PDB file of C-alpha atoms in Angstrom:
ATOM      1  CA  MET A 514       0.000   0.000   0.000  1.00  0.00           C
ATOM      2  CA  LYS A 515       1.229   3.471  -0.833  1.00  0.00           C
ATOM      3  CA  ILE A 516       0.239   6.446   1.336  1.00  0.00           C
ATOM      4  CA  GLY A 517       0.453  10.080   0.261  1.00  0.00           C
ATOM      5  CA  LEU A 518       1.618  12.640   2.793  1.00  0.00           C
ATOM      6  CA  ARG A 519       0.651  16.268   2.100  1.00  0.00           C
ATOM      7  CA  VAL A 520       2.479  19.024   3.985  1.00  0.00           C
ATOM      8  CA  CYS A 521       0.987  22.493   3.546  1.00  0.00           C
ATOM      9  CA  VAL A 522       3.357  25.292   4.511  1.00  0.00           C
ATOM     10  CA  ASN A 523       1.181  28.384   5.040  1.00  0.00           C
ATOM     11  CA  THR A 524       3.346  30.625   7.208  1.00  0.00           C
ATOM     12  CA  LEU A 525       6.830  32.039   7.474  1.00  0.00           C
ATOM     13  CA  GLN A 526       7.371  30.215  10.771  1.00  0.00           C
ATOM     14  CA  GLY A 527       6.266  26.973   9.124  1.00  0.00           C
ATOM     15  CA  ALA A 528       8.798  27.485   6.337  1.00  0.00           C
ATOM     16  CA  LEU A 529      11.678  28.619   8.559  1.00  0.00           C
ATOM     17  CA  GLN A 530      11.221  26.152  11.423  1.00  0.00           C
ATOM     18  CA  GLY A 531       8.739  23.486  10.411  1.00  0.00           C
ATOM     19  CA  VAL A 532      10.272  22.510   7.072  1.00  0.00           C
ATOM     20  CA  PRO A 533      13.814  21.854   8.401  1.00  0.00           C
ATOM     21  CA  ASN A 534      12.417  19.887  11.370  1.00  0.00           C
ATOM     22  CA  LEU A 535      10.144  17.804   9.156  1.00  0.00           C
ATOM     23  CA  LEU A 536      12.958  17.139   6.697  1.00  0.00           C
ATOM     24  CA  ARG A 537      15.128  15.754   9.503  1.00  0.00           C
ATOM     25  CA  LEU A 538      12.255  13.591  10.778  1.00  0.00           C
ATOM     26  CA  PHE A 539      11.327  12.348   7.310  1.00  0.00           C
ATOM     27  CA  ASP A 540      14.964  11.559   6.554  1.00  0.00           C
ATOM     28  CA  THR A 541      15.267   9.520   9.762  1.00  0.00           C
ATOM     29  CA  TYR A 542      12.269   7.374   8.817  1.00  0.00           C
ATOM     30  CA  LYS A 543      12.871   7.397   5.042  1.00  0.00           C
ATOM     31  CA  VAL A 544       9.537   9.114   4.370  1.00  0.00           C
ATOM     32  CA  ARG A 545       8.755  11.130   1.256  1.00  0.00           C
ATOM     33  CA  ALA A 546       6.079  13.808   1.215  1.00  0.00           C
ATOM     34  CA  SER A 547       4.526  16.413  -1.040  1.00  0.00           C
ATOM     35  CA  PHE A 548       5.246  19.922   0.235  1.00  0.00           C
ATOM     36  CA  PHE A 549       2.881  22.670  -0.902  1.00  0.00           C
ATOM     37  CA  PHE A 550       4.058  26.216  -0.269  1.00  0.00           C
ATOM     38  CA  ALA A 551       2.364  29.565   0.210  1.00  0.00           C
ATOM     39  CA  LEU A 552       4.711  32.166  -1.246  1.00  0.00           C
ATOM     40  CA  GLY A 553       3.413  35.642  -0.478  1.00  0.00           C
ATOM     41  CA  PRO A 554       2.613  37.622   2.644  1.00  0.00           C
ATOM     42  CA  ASP A 555       2.265  35.786   5.951  1.00  0.00           C
ATOM     43  CA  ARG A 556      -0.920  37.327   7.320  1.00  0.00           C
ATOM     44  CA  CYS A 557      -1.208  34.840  10.168  1.00  0.00           C
ATOM     45  CA  GLY A 558      -2.339  36.459  13.393  1.00  0.00           C
ATOM     46  CA  ARG A 559      -3.576  39.686  11.824  1.00  0.00           C
ATOM     47  CA  PHE A 560      -6.809  41.412  12.699  1.00  0.00           C
ATOM     48  CA  THR A 561      -8.738  40.680   9.524  1.00  0.00           C
ATOM     49  CA  SER A 562     -12.218  39.528   8.685  1.00  0.00           C
ATOM     50  CA  ALA A 563     -10.598  36.410   7.273  1.00  0.00           C
ATOM     51  CA  HIS A 564      -8.821  35.598  10.553  1.00  0.00           C
ATOM     52  CA  ALA A 565     -11.459  32.984  11.387  1.00  0.00           C
ATOM     53  CA  LEU A 566     -10.552  31.288   8.102  1.00  0.00           C
ATOM     54  CA  GLN A 567      -6.929  30.792   9.175  1.00  0.00           C
ATOM     55  CA  PRO A 568      -7.030  27.456  11.019  1.00  0.00           C
ATOM     56  CA  TRP A 569      -3.249  27.095  10.721  1.00  0.00           C
ATOM     57  CA  CYS A 570      -2.585  30.229  12.802  1.00  0.00           C
ATOM     58  CA  LYS A 571      -1.923  30.046  16.497  1.00  0.00           C
ATOM     59  CA  GLN A 572      -3.709  32.633  18.600  1.00  0.00           C
ATOM     60  CA  ARG A 573      -1.233  35.281  19.686  1.00  0.00           C
ATOM     61  CA  ASP A 574      -1.426  37.699  22.553  1.00  0.00           C
ATOM     62  CA  PHE A 575      -2.985  41.099  21.871  1.00  0.00           C
ATOM     63  CA  ALA A 576       0.335  42.969  21.531  1.00  0.00           C
ATOM     64  CA  SER A 577       1.737  40.469  19.026  1.00  0.00           C
ATOM     65  CA  ARG A 578      -1.422  40.533  16.934  1.00  0.00           C
ATOM     66  CA  LEU A 579      -1.564  44.324  16.994  1.00  0.00           C
ATOM     67  CA  GLY A 580       2.074  44.571  15.858  1.00  0.00           C
ATOM     68  CA  ALA A 581       1.426  42.009  13.120  1.00  0.00           C
ATOM     69  CA  THR A 582      -1.503  44.104  11.943  1.00  0.00           C
ATOM     70  CA  LEU A 583       0.351  47.407  11.860  1.00  0.00           C
ATOM     71  CA  LEU A 584       3.593  46.179  10.279  1.00  0.00           C
ATOM     72  CA  PRO A 585       3.888  44.958   6.691  1.00  0.00           C
ATOM     73  CA  ALA A 586       3.414  41.202   6.403  1.00  0.00           C
ATOM     74  CA  PRO A 587       6.683  39.337   5.788  1.00  0.00           C
ATOM     75  CA  MET A 588       6.934  37.697   2.380  1.00  0.00           C
ATOM     76  CA  ILE A 589       7.359  33.951   2.822  1.00  0.00           C
ATOM     77  CA  ALA A 590       9.245  33.199  -0.420  1.00  0.00           C
ATOM     78  CA  ARG A 591      11.610  36.115   0.094  1.00  0.00           C
ATOM     79  CA  ARG A 592      12.542  35.139   3.658  1.00  0.00           C
ATOM     80  CA  ALA A 593      12.443  31.335   3.430  1.00  0.00           C
ATOM     81  CA  ALA A 594      13.461  30.416  -0.123  1.00  0.00           C
ATOM     82  CA  ASP A 595      16.442  28.356   1.060  1.00  0.00           C
ATOM     83  CA  GLN A 596      14.302  26.294   3.442  1.00  0.00           C
ATOM     84  CA  MET A 597      11.703  25.780   0.738  1.00  0.00           C
ATOM     85  CA  ARG A 598      14.319  24.649  -1.782  1.00  0.00           C
ATOM     86  CA  SER A 599      15.725  22.236   0.798  1.00  0.00           C
ATOM     87  CA  ALA A 600      12.535  20.154   0.541  1.00  0.00           C
ATOM     88  CA  LYS A 601      13.103  19.755  -3.192  1.00  0.00           C
ATOM     89  CA  ASP A 602      16.817  19.078  -2.679  1.00  0.00           C
ATOM     90  CA  ALA A 603      15.937  16.313  -0.196  1.00  0.00           C
ATOM     91  CA  GLY A 604      13.900  14.542  -2.883  1.00  0.00           C
ATOM     92  CA  HIS A 605      10.390  15.524  -1.837  1.00  0.00           C
ATOM     93  CA  GLU A 606       7.719  16.578  -4.287  1.00  0.00           C
ATOM     94  CA  ILE A 607       7.084  20.322  -4.198  1.00  0.00           C
ATOM     95  CA  GLY A 608       4.011  22.176  -5.295  1.00  0.00           C
ATOM     96  CA  LEU A 609       2.075  25.388  -5.126  1.00  0.00           C
ATOM     97  CA  LEU A 610      -0.384  26.138  -2.341  1.00  0.00           C
ATOM     98  CA  SER A 611      -1.074  29.790  -3.183  1.00  0.00           C
ATOM     99  CA  PHE A 612       0.528  33.190  -3.158  1.00  0.00           C
ATOM    100  CA  ASP A 613      -1.541  34.497  -0.227  1.00  0.00           C
ATOM    101  CA  PRO A 614      -3.580  31.737   1.442  1.00  0.00           C
ATOM    102  CA  VAL A 615      -5.740  34.142   3.472  1.00  0.00           C
ATOM    103  CA  HIS A 616      -6.622  36.120   0.339  1.00  0.00           C
ATOM    104  CA  TRP A 617      -7.310  32.890  -1.571  1.00  0.00           C
ATOM    105  CA  VAL A 618      -9.554  31.364   1.100  1.00  0.00           C
ATOM    106  CA  HIS A 619     -11.456  34.600   1.530  1.00  0.00           C
ATOM    107  CA  LYS A 620     -12.117  35.304  -2.176  1.00  0.00           C
ATOM    108  CA  ALA A 621     -11.679  32.191  -4.339  1.00  0.00           C
ATOM    109  CA  ALA A 622     -15.176  30.770  -3.903  1.00  0.00           C
ATOM    110  CA  HIS A 623     -16.794  33.879  -5.416  1.00  0.00           C
ATOM    111  CA  ALA A 624     -14.061  35.021  -7.783  1.00  0.00           C
ATOM    112  CA  ASP A 625     -14.352  35.272 -11.525  1.00  0.00           C
ATOM    113  CA  ALA A 626     -11.998  33.598 -13.987  1.00  0.00           C
ATOM    114  CA  ALA A 627      -9.872  36.747 -14.452  1.00  0.00           C
ATOM    115  CA  TRP A 628      -9.174  37.041 -10.695  1.00  0.00           C
ATOM    116  CA  THR A 629      -8.314  33.345 -10.450  1.00  0.00           C
ATOM    117  CA  ARG A 630      -6.000  33.590 -13.466  1.00  0.00           C
ATOM    118  CA  ARG A 631      -4.172  36.613 -11.975  1.00  0.00           C
ATOM    119  CA  GLU A 632      -3.741  34.864  -8.610  1.00  0.00           C
ATOM    120  CA  LEU A 633      -2.420  31.680 -10.174  1.00  0.00           C
ATOM    121  CA  THR A 634      -0.152  33.534 -12.607  1.00  0.00           C
ATOM    122  CA  GLU A 635       1.435  35.506  -9.766  1.00  0.00           C
ATOM    123  CA  SER A 636       1.858  32.319  -7.731  1.00  0.00           C
ATOM    124  CA  ILE A 637       3.410  30.413 -10.631  1.00  0.00           C
ATOM    125  CA  ASP A 638       5.816  33.295 -11.365  1.00  0.00           C
ATOM    126  CA  VAL A 639       7.050  33.475  -7.757  1.00  0.00           C
ATOM    127  CA  PHE A 640       7.284  29.677  -7.532  1.00  0.00           C
ATOM    128  CA  GLY A 641       9.454  29.694 -10.671  1.00  0.00           C
ATOM    129  CA  ARG A 642      11.775  32.316  -9.182  1.00  0.00           C
ATOM    130  CA  VAL A 643      12.199  30.265  -5.994  1.00  0.00           C
ATOM    131  CA  PHE A 644      12.543  26.789  -7.503  1.00  0.00           C
ATOM    132  CA  GLY A 645      13.782  27.504 -11.026  1.00  0.00           C
ATOM    133  CA  GLU A 646      10.844  25.677 -12.600  1.00  0.00           C
ATOM    134  CA  PRO A 647       7.053  25.972 -12.695  1.00  0.00           C
ATOM    135  CA  PRO A 648       5.009  23.947 -10.227  1.00  0.00           C
ATOM    136  CA  ARG A 649       3.922  20.500 -11.357  1.00  0.00           C
ATOM    137  CA  CYS A 650       1.140  20.237  -8.785  1.00  0.00           C
ATOM    138  CA  HIS A 651      -1.203  22.521  -6.892  1.00  0.00           C
ATOM    139  CA  ALA A 652      -3.145  22.053  -3.658  1.00  0.00           C
ATOM    140  CA  ALA A 653      -5.314  25.122  -3.156  1.00  0.00           C
ATOM    141  CA  ALA A 654      -5.421  26.598   0.323  1.00  0.00           C
ATOM    142  CA  GLY A 655      -8.620  26.038   2.266  1.00  0.00           C
TER     143      GLY A 655
END
């Protein structure tokens, strides 16, 4: 029997800390997985109407959430490209989750074809800059 393991990396912390830890664990047990990456702003913990749609975000204290709301969101692909590439280098499948998972979850269900095309085109372009090739698979956020 073959089992598929999907790892969705939605946040900067997930890319910077979670990916290296999972790669070590998977290497120990000779496990292969499919890693799907969000590439754009990490809006986790922000005061937004879509916050309830962010099940991957830990609740932060008020001061942390306020600071995260007032400061620009860090760009995941810009800050964690090396960690993301390490999943590919370790022999795991890599794919596209989205550019901005909060934006995607909040708008995709009611978006028109032009909006969806723009979102996917931006995601594919950033993915190509990080990995040097277009994504071969996609697992939409949400």
